[in-house]
Tab-separated table of C-alpha atoms in Angstrom:
chain	number	residue	atom	x	y	z
A	1	MET	CA	-33.222	50.410	-25.306
A	2	ARG	CA	-35.126	47.986	-27.513
A	3	THR	CA	-38.867	48.159	-27.549
A	4	MET	CA	-40.514	44.919	-26.569
A	5	LYS	CA	-43.812	43.687	-27.947
A	6	ASN	CA	-46.326	41.418	-26.281
A	7	LEU	CA	-47.131	38.049	-27.804
A	8	THR	CA	-50.059	35.802	-27.010
A	9	ILE	CA	-49.602	32.087	-27.627
A	10	THR	CA	-51.752	29.032	-27.094
A	11	VAL	CA	-50.201	25.858	-25.697
A	12	ASP	CA	-51.405	22.646	-24.105
A	13	ASP	CA	-51.748	22.669	-20.321
A	14	ALA	CA	-48.952	20.126	-19.980
A	15	VAL	CA	-46.616	22.304	-22.053
A	16	LEU	CA	-47.401	25.363	-19.938
A	17	ASP	CA	-46.852	23.380	-16.729
A	18	TRP	CA	-43.472	22.215	-18.016
A	19	ALA	CA	-42.573	25.749	-19.160
A	20	ARG	CA	-43.363	27.190	-15.717
A	21	VAL	CA	-41.187	24.603	-13.985
A	22	GLU	CA	-38.367	25.038	-16.522
A	23	ALA	CA	-38.498	28.831	-16.283
A	24	ALA	CA	-38.361	28.635	-12.479
A	25	ARG	CA	-35.431	26.231	-12.692
A	26	ARG	CA	-33.625	28.722	-14.941
A	27	GLY	CA	-34.538	31.658	-12.723
A	28	THR	CA	-36.546	33.467	-15.388
A	29	SER	CA	-40.130	33.919	-16.528
A	30	VAL	CA	-41.991	31.853	-19.104
A	31	SER	CA	-42.313	34.982	-21.229
A	32	ARG	CA	-38.575	35.701	-21.170
A	33	MET	CA	-37.734	32.032	-21.778
A	34	VAL	CA	-40.015	31.909	-24.840
A	35	GLY	CA	-38.446	35.150	-26.091
A	36	GLU	CA	-34.954	33.679	-25.675
A	37	VAL	CA	-35.958	30.475	-27.461
A	38	LEU	CA	-37.335	32.485	-30.387
A	39	ALA	CA	-34.243	34.733	-30.511
A	40	ASP	CA	-31.988	31.648	-30.506
A	41	LEU	CA	-34.035	30.085	-33.295
A	42	GLN	CA	-33.732	33.317	-35.290
A	43	ARG	CA	-29.928	33.372	-34.852
A	44	ARG	CA	-29.622	29.743	-35.970
A	45	GLU	CA	-31.872	30.284	-38.980
A	46	ASP	CA	-29.923	33.412	-39.952
A	47	ALA	CA	-26.623	31.527	-39.639
A	48	TYR	CA	-28.029	28.703	-41.753
A	49	ALA	CA	-29.230	31.166	-44.397
A	50	ARG	CA	-25.782	32.828	-44.520
A	51	ALA	CA	-24.033	29.443	-44.810
A	52	HIS	CA	-26.449	28.321	-47.516
A	53	GLN	CA	-25.922	31.547	-49.482
A	54	SER	CA	-22.147	31.154	-49.176
A	55	TRP	CA	-22.409	27.570	-50.427
A	56	ARG	CA	-24.554	28.709	-53.373
A	57	ASN	CA	-22.019	31.411	-54.254
A	58	GLU	CA	-19.160	28.902	-54.136
A	59	ALA	CA	-21.147	26.439	-56.253
A	60	ARG	CA	-21.863	29.206	-58.764
A	61	ASP	CA	-18.143	30.043	-58.963
A	62	TRP	CA	-17.335	26.368	-59.461
A	63	GLN	CA	-19.960	26.012	-62.185
A	64	ALA	CA	-18.520	29.085	-63.880
A	65	GLY	CA	-15.497	26.954	-64.718
A	66	GLU	CA	-12.929	27.729	-62.075
A	67	SER	CA	-11.927	24.373	-60.659
A	68	THR	CA	-10.882	23.826	-57.080
A	69	ALA	CA	-7.369	23.020	-58.292
A	70	ALA	CA	-7.179	26.356	-60.112
A	71	ILE	CA	-8.445	28.220	-57.066
A	72	LEU	CA	-5.910	26.486	-54.826
A	73	LYS	CA	-3.134	26.993	-57.349
A	74	GLY	CA	-3.929	30.696	-57.509
A	75	SER	CA	-3.937	31.082	-53.740
A	76	MET	CA	-0.701	29.100	-53.385
A	77	ARG	CA	1.012	31.358	-55.934
A	78	GLN	CA	0.481	34.220	-53.544
A	79	SER	CA	2.340	32.372	-50.783
A	80	PRO	CA	6.016	33.264	-50.335
A	81	PHE	CA	6.596	29.670	-49.174
A	82	ILE	CA	5.545	27.958	-52.417
A	83	ASP	CA	8.056	27.426	-55.203
A	84	GLU	CA	6.489	28.080	-58.631
A	85	ARG	CA	8.135	24.884	-59.948
A	86	GLU	CA	6.114	22.850	-57.443
A	87	LEU	CA	2.959	24.190	-59.083
A	88	GLY	CA	3.926	22.866	-62.485
A	89	ASN	CA	5.013	26.196	-63.919
A	90	THR	CA	7.843	25.163	-66.240
A	91	ALA	CA	8.344	28.686	-67.567
A	92	GLY	CA	10.306	29.583	-64.426
A	93	GLN	CA	12.759	26.685	-64.855
């Protein structure tokens, strides 16, 4: 079981009123709803960070000189459905 920590926040009265109504509508507490909102934000930020890191790695590979065409050509060579002659390899002709 995860340990849960308490968190004290300060919000405008109107925000708290809305949060109470929204939590009741969802059948939960304000505390749990805020926790879920923060957990969702964390998941989205983590996903963004992973996507950004992946993009940076791909950009680094591209800048290292391996063009998209070369990458695709290499991956197509591994396919049993691609004829080497279609890739411009004249040595096999």
